[in-house]
PDB file of N, CA and C in Angstrom:
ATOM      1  N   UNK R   1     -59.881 -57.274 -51.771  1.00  0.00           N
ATOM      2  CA  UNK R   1     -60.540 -56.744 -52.943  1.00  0.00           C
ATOM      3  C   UNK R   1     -59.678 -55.614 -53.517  1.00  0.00           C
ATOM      4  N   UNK R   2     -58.925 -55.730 -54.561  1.00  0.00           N
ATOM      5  CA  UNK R   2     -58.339 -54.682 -55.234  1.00  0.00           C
ATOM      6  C   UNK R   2     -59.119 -53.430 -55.893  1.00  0.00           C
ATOM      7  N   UNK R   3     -58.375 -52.318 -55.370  1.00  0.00           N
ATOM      8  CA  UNK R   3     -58.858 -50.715 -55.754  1.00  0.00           C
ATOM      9  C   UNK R   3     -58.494 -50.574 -57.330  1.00  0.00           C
ATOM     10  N   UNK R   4     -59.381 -49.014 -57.697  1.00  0.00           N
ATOM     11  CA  UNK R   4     -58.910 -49.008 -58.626  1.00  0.00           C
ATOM     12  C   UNK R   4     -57.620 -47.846 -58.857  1.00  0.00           C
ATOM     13  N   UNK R   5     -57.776 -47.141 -57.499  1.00  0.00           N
ATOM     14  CA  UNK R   5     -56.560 -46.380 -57.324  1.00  0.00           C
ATOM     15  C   UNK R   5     -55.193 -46.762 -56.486  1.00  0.00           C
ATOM     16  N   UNK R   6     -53.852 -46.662 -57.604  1.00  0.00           N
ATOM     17  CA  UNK R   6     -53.120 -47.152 -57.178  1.00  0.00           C
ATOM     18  C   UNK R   6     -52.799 -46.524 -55.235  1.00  0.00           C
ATOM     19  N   UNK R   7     -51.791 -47.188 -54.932  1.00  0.00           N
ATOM     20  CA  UNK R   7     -51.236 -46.654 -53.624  1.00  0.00           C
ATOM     21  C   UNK R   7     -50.469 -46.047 -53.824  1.00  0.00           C
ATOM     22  N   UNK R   8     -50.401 -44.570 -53.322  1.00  0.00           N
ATOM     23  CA  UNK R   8     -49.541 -43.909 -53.295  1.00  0.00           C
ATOM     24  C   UNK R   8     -48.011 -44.246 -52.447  1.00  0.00           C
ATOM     25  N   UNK R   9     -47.543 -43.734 -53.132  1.00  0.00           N
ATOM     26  CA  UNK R   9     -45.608 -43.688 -52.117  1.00  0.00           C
ATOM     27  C   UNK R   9     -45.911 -42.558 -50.943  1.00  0.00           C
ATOM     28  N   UNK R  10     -45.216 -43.215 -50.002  1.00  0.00           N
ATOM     29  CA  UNK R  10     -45.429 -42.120 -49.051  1.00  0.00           C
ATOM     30  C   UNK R  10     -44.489 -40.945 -48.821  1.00  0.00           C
ATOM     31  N   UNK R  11     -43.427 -41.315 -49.607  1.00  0.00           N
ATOM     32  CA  UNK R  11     -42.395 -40.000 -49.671  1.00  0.00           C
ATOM     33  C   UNK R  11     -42.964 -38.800 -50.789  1.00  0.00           C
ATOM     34  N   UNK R  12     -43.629 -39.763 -51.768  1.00  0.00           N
ATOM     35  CA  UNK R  12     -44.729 -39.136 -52.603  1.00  0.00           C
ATOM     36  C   UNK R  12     -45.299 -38.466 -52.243  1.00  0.00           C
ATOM     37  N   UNK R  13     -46.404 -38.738 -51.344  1.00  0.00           N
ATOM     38  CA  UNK R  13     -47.382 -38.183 -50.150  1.00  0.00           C
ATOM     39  C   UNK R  13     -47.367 -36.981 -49.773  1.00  0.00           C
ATOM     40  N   UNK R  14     -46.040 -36.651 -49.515  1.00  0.00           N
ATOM     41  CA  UNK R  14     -45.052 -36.121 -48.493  1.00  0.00           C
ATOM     42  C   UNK R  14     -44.698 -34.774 -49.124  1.00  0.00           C
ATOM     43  N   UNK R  15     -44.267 -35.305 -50.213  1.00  0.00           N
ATOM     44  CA  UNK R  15     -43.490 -34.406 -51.316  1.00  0.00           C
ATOM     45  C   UNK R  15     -44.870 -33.867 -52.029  1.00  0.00           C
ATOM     46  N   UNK R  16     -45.839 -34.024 -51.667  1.00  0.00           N
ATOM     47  CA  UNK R  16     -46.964 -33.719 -52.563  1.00  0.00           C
ATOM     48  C   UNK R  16     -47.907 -32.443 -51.380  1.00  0.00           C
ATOM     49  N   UNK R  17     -48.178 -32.881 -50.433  1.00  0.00           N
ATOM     50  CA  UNK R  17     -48.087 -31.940 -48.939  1.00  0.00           C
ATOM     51  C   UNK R  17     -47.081 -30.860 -48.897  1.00  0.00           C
ATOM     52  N   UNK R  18     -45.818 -31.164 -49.147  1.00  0.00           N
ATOM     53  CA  UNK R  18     -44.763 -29.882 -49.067  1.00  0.00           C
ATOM     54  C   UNK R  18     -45.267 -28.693 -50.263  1.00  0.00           C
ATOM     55  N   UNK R  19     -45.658 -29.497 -51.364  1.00  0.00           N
ATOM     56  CA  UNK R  19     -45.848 -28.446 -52.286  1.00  0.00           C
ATOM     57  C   UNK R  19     -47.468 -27.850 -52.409  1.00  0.00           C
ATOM     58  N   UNK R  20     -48.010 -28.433 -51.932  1.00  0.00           N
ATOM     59  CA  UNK R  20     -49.588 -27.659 -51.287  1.00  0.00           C
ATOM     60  C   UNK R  20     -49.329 -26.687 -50.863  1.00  0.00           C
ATOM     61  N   UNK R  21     -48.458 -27.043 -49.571  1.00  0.00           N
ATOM     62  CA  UNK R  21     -48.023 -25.761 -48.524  1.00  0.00           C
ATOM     63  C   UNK R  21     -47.526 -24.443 -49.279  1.00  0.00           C
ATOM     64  N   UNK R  22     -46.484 -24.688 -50.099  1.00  0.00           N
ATOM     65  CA  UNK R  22     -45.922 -23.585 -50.668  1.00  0.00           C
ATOM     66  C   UNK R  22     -46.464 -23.095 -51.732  1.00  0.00           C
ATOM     67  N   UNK R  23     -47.692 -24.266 -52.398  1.00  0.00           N
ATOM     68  CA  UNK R  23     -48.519 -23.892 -53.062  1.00  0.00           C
ATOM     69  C   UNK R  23     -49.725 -22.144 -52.756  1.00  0.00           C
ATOM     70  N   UNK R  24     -49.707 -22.586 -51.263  1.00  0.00           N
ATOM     71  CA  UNK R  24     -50.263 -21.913 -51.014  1.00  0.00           C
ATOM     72  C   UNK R  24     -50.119 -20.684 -50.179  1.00  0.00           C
ATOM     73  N   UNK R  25     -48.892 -20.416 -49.569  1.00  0.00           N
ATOM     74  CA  UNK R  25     -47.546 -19.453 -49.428  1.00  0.00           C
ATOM     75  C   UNK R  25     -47.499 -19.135 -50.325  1.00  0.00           C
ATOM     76  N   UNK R  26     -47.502 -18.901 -51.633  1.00  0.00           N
ATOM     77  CA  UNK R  26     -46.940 -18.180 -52.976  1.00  0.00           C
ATOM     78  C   UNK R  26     -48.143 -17.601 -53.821  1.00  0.00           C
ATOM     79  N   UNK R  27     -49.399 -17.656 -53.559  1.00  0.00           N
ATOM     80  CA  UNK R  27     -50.413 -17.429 -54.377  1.00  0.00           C
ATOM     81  C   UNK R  27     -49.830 -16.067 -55.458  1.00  0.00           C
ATOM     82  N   UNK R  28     -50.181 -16.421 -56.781  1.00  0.00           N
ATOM     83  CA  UNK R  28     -49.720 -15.927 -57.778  1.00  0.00           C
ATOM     84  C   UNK R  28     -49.975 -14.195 -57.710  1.00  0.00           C
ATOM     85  N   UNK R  29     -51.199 -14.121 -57.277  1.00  0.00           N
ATOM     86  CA  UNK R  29     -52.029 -12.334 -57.453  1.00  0.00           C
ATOM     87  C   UNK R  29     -51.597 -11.818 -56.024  1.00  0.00           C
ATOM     88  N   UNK R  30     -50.983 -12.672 -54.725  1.00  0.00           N
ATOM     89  CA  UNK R  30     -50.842 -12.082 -53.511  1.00  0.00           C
ATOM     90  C   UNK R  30     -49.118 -12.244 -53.093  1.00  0.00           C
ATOM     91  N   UNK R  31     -48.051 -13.026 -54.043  1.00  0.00           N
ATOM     92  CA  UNK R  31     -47.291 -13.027 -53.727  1.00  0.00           C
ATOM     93  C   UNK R  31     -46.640 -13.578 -52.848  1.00  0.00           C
ATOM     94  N   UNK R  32     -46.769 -13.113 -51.529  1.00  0.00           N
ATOM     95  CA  UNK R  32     -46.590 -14.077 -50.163  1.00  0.00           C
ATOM     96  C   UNK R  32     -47.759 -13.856 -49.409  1.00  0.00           C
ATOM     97  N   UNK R  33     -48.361 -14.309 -49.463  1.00  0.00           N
ATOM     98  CA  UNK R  33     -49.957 -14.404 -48.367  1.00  0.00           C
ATOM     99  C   UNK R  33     -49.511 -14.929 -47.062  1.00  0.00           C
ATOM    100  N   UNK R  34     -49.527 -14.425 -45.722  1.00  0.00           N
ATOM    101  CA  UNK R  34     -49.450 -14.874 -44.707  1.00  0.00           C
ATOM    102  C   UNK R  34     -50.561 -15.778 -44.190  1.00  0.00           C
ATOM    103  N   UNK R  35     -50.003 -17.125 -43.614  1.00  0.00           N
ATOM    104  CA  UNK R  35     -51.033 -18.268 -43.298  1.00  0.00           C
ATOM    105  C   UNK R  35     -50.792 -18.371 -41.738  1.00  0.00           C
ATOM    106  N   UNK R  36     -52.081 -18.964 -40.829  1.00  0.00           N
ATOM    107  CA  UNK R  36     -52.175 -19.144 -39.357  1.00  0.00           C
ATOM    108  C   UNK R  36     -51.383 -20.433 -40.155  1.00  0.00           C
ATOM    109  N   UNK R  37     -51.077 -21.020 -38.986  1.00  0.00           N
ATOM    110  CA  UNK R  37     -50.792 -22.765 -39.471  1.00  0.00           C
ATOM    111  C   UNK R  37     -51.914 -23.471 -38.984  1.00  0.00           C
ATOM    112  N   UNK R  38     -52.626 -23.179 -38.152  1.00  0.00           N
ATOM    113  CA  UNK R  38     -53.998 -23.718 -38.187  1.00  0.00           C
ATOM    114  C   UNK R  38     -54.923 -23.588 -39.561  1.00  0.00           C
ATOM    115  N   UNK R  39     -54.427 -22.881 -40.484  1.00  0.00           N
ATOM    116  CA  UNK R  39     -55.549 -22.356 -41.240  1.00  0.00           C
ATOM    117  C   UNK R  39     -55.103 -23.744 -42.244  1.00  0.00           C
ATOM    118  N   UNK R  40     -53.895 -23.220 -42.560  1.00  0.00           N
ATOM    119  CA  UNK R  40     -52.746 -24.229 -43.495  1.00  0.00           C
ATOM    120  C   UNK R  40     -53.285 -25.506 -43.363  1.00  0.00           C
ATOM    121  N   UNK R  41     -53.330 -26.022 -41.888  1.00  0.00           N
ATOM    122  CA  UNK R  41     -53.516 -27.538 -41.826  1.00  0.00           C
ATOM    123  C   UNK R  41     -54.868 -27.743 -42.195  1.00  0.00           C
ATOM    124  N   UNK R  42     -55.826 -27.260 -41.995  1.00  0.00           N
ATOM    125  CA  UNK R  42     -57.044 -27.386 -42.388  1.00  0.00           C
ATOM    126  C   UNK R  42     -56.939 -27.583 -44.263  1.00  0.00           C
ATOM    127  N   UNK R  43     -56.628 -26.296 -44.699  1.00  0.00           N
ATOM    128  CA  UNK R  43     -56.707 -25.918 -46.132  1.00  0.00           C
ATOM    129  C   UNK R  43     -55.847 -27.240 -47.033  1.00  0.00           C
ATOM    130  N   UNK R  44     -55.084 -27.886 -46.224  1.00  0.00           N
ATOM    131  CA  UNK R  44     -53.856 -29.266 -46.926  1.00  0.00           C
ATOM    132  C   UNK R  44     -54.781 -30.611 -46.095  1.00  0.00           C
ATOM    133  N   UNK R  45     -55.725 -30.400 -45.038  1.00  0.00           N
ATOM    134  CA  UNK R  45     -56.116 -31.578 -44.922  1.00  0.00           C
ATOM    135  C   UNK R  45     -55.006 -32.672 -44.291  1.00  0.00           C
ATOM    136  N   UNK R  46     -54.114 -31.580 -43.051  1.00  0.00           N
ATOM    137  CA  UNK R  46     -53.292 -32.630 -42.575  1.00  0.00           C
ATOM    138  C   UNK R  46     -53.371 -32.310 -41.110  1.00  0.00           C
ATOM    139  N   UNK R  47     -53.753 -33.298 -39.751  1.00  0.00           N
ATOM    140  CA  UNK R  47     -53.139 -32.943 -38.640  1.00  0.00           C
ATOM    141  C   UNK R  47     -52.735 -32.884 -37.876  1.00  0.00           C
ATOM    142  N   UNK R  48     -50.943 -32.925 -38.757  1.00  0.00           N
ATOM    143  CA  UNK R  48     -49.573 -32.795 -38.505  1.00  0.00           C
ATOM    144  C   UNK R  48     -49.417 -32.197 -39.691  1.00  0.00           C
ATOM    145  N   UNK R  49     -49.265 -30.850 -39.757  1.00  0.00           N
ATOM    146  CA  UNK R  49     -49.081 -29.591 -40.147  1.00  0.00           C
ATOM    147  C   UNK R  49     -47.481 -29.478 -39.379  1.00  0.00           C
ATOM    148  N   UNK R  50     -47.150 -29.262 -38.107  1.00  0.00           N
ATOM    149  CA  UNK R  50     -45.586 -28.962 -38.272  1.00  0.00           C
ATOM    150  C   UNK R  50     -44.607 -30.104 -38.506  1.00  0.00           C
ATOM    151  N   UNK R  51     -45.121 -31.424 -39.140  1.00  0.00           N
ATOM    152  CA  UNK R  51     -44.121 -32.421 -40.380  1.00  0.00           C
ATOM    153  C   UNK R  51     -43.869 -32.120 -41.259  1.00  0.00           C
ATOM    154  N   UNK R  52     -44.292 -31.148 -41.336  1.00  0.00           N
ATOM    155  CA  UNK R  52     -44.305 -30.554 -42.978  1.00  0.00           C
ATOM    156  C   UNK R  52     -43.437 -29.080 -42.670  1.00  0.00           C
ATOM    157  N   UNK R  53     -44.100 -28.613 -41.816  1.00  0.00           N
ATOM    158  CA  UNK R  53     -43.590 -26.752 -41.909  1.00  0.00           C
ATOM    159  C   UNK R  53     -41.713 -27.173 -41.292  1.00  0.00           C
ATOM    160  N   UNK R  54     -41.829 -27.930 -40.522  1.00  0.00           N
ATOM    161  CA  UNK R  54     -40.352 -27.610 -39.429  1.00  0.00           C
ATOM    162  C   UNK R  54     -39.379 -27.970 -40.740  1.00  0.00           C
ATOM    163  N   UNK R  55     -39.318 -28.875 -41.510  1.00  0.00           N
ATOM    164  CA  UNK R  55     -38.339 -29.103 -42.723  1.00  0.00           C
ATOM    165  C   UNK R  55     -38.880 -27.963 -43.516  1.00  0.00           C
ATOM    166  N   UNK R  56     -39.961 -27.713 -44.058  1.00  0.00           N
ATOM    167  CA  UNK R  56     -39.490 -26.438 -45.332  1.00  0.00           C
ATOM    168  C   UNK R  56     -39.036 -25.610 -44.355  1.00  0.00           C
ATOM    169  N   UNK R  57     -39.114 -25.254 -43.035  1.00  0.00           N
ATOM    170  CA  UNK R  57     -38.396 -23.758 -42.158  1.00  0.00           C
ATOM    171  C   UNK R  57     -37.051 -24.170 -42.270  1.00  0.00           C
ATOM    172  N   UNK R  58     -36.559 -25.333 -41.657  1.00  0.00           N
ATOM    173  CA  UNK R  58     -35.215 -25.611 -41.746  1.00  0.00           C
ATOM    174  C   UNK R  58     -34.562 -25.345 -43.314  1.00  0.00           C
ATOM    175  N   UNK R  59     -35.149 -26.257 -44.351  1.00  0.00           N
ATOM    176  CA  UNK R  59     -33.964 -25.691 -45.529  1.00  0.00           C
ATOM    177  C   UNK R  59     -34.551 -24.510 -46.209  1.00  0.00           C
ATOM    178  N   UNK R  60     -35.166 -23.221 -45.452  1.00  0.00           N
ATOM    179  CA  UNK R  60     -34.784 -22.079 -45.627  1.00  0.00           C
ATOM    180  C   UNK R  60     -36.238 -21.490 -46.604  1.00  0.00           C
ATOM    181  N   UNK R  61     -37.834 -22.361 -46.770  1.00  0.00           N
ATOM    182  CA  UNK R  61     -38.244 -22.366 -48.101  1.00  0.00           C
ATOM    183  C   UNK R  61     -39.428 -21.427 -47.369  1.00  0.00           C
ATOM    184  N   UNK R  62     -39.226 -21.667 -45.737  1.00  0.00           N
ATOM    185  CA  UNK R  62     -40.819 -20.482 -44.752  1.00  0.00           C
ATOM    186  C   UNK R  62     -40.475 -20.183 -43.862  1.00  0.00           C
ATOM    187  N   UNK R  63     -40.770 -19.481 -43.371  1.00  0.00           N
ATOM    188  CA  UNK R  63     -40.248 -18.687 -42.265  1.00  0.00           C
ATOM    189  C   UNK R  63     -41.950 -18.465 -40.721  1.00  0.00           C
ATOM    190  N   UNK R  64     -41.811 -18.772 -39.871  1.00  0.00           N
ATOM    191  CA  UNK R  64     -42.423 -18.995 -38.952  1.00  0.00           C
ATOM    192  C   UNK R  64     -42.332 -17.890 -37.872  1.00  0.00           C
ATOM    193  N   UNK R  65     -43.349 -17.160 -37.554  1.00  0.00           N
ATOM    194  CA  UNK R  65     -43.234 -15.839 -37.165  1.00  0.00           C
ATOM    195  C   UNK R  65     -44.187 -16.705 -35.011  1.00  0.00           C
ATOM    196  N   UNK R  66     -43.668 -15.759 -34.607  1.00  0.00           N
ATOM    197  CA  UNK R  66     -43.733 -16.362 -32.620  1.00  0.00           C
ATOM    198  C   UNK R  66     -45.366 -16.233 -32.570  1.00  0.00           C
ATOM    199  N   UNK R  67     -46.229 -15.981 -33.575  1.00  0.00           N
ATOM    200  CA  UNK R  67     -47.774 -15.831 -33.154  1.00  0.00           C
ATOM    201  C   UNK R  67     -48.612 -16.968 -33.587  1.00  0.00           C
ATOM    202  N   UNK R  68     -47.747 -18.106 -34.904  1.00  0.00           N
ATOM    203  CA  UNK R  68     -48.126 -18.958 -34.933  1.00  0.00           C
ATOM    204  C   UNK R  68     -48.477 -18.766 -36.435  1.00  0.00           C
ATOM    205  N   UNK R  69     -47.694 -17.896 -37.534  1.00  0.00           N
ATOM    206  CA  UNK R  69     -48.304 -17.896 -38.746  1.00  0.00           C
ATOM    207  C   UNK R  69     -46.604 -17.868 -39.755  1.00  0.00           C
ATOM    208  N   UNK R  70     -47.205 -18.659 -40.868  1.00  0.00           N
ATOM    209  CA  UNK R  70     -45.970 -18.803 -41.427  1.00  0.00           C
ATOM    210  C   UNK R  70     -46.387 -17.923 -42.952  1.00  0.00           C
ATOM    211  N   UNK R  71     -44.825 -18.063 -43.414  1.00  0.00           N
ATOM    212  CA  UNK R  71     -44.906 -17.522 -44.950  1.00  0.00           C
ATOM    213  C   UNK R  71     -43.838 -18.007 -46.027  1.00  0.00           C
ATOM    214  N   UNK R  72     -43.903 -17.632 -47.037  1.00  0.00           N
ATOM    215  CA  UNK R  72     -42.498 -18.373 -47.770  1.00  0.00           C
ATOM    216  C   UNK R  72     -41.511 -17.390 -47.967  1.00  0.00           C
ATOM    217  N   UNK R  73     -40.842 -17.696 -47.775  1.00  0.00           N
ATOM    218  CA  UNK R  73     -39.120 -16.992 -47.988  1.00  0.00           C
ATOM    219  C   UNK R  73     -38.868 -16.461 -49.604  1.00  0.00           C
ATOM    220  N   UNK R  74     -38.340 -15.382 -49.451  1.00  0.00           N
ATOM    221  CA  UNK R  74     -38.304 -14.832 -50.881  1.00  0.00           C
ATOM    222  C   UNK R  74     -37.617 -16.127 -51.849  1.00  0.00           C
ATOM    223  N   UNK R  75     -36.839 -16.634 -51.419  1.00  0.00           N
ATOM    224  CA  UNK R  75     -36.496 -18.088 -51.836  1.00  0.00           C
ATOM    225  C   UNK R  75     -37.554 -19.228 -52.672  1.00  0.00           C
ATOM    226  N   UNK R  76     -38.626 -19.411 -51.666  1.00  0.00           N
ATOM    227  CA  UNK R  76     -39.488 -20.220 -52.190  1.00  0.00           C
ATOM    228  C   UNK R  76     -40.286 -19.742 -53.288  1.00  0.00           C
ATOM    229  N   UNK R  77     -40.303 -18.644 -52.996  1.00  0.00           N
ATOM    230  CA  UNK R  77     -41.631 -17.430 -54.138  1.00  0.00           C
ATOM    231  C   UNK R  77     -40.654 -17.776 -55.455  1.00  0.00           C
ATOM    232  N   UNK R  78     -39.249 -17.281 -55.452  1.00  0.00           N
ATOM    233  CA  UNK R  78     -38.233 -16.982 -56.628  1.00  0.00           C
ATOM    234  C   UNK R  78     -38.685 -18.931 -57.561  1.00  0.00           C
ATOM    235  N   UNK R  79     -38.898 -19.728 -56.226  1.00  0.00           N
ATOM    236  CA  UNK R  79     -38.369 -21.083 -56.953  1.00  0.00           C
ATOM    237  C   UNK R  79     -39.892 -21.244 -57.778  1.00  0.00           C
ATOM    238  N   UNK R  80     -41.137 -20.997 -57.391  1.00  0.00           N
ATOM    239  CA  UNK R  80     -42.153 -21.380 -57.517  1.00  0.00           C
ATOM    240  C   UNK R  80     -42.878 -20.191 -58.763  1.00  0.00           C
ATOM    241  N   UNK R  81     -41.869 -19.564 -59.008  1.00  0.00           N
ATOM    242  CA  UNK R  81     -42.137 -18.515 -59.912  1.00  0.00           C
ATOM    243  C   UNK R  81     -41.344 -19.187 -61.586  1.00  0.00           C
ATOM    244  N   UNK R  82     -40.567 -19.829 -61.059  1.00  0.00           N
ATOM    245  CA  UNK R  82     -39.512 -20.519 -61.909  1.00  0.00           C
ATOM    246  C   UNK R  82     -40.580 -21.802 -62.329  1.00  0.00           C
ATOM    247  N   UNK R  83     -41.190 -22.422 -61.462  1.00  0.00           N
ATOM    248  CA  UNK R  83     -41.662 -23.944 -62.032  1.00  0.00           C
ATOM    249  C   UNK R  83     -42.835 -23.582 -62.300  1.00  0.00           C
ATOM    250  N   UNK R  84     -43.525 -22.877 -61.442  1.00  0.00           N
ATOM    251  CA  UNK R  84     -45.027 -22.091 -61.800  1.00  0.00           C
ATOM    252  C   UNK R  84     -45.981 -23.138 -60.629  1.00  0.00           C
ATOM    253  N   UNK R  85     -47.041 -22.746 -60.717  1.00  0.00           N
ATOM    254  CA  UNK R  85     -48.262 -23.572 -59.922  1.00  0.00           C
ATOM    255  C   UNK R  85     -48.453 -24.431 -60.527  1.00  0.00           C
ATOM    256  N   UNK R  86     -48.185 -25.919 -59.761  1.00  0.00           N
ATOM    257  CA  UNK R  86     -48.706 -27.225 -60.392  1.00  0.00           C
ATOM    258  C   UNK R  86     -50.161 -27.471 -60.171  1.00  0.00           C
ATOM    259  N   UNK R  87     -50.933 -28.412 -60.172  1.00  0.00           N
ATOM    260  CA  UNK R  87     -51.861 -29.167 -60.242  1.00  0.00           C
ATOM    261  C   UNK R  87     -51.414 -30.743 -59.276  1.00  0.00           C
ATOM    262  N   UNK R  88     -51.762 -30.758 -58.122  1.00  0.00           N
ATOM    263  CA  UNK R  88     -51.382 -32.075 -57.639  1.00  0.00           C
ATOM    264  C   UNK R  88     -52.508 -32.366 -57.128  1.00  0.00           C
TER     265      UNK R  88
END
């Protein structure tokens, strides 16, 4: 029986999760808001939360502190200040 919503791409998916995350690392009035990653995975509705965090930590976009809470890198804030808050 055909839906009426298409299927998403899963790199789509993916790429749509990464920017939740930093969506929500960057909040506009708080700047860099520090997140549990428990909180994160809840708030994105994913759980596998570090598929997502270990690549934005690696190319440099959050930074992951030893208690279990991440944030975005002045990097990510600069980029997300540039494109602005989407709607996904």
């Amino acid at each position: 029986m055909p839906t009426d919503q298409p299927t998403l791409d899963p790199a789509e998916h993916y790429r749509q999760i990464e920017l939740a995350i930093l969506y929500h690392l960057t909040d506009p009035q708080d700047n860099q808001p520090l997140w549990s990653v428990d909180d994160l995975a809840r708030e994105v509705d994913t759980t596998d939360i570090m598929a997502y965090v270990h690549p934005l930590q690696r190319s440099g976009l959050l930074h992951r502190t030893t208690d279990g809470h991440v944030f975005a890198t002045r990097a990510a804030v600069r980029q997300i200040q540039l494109v602005g808050h989407g709607v996904i």
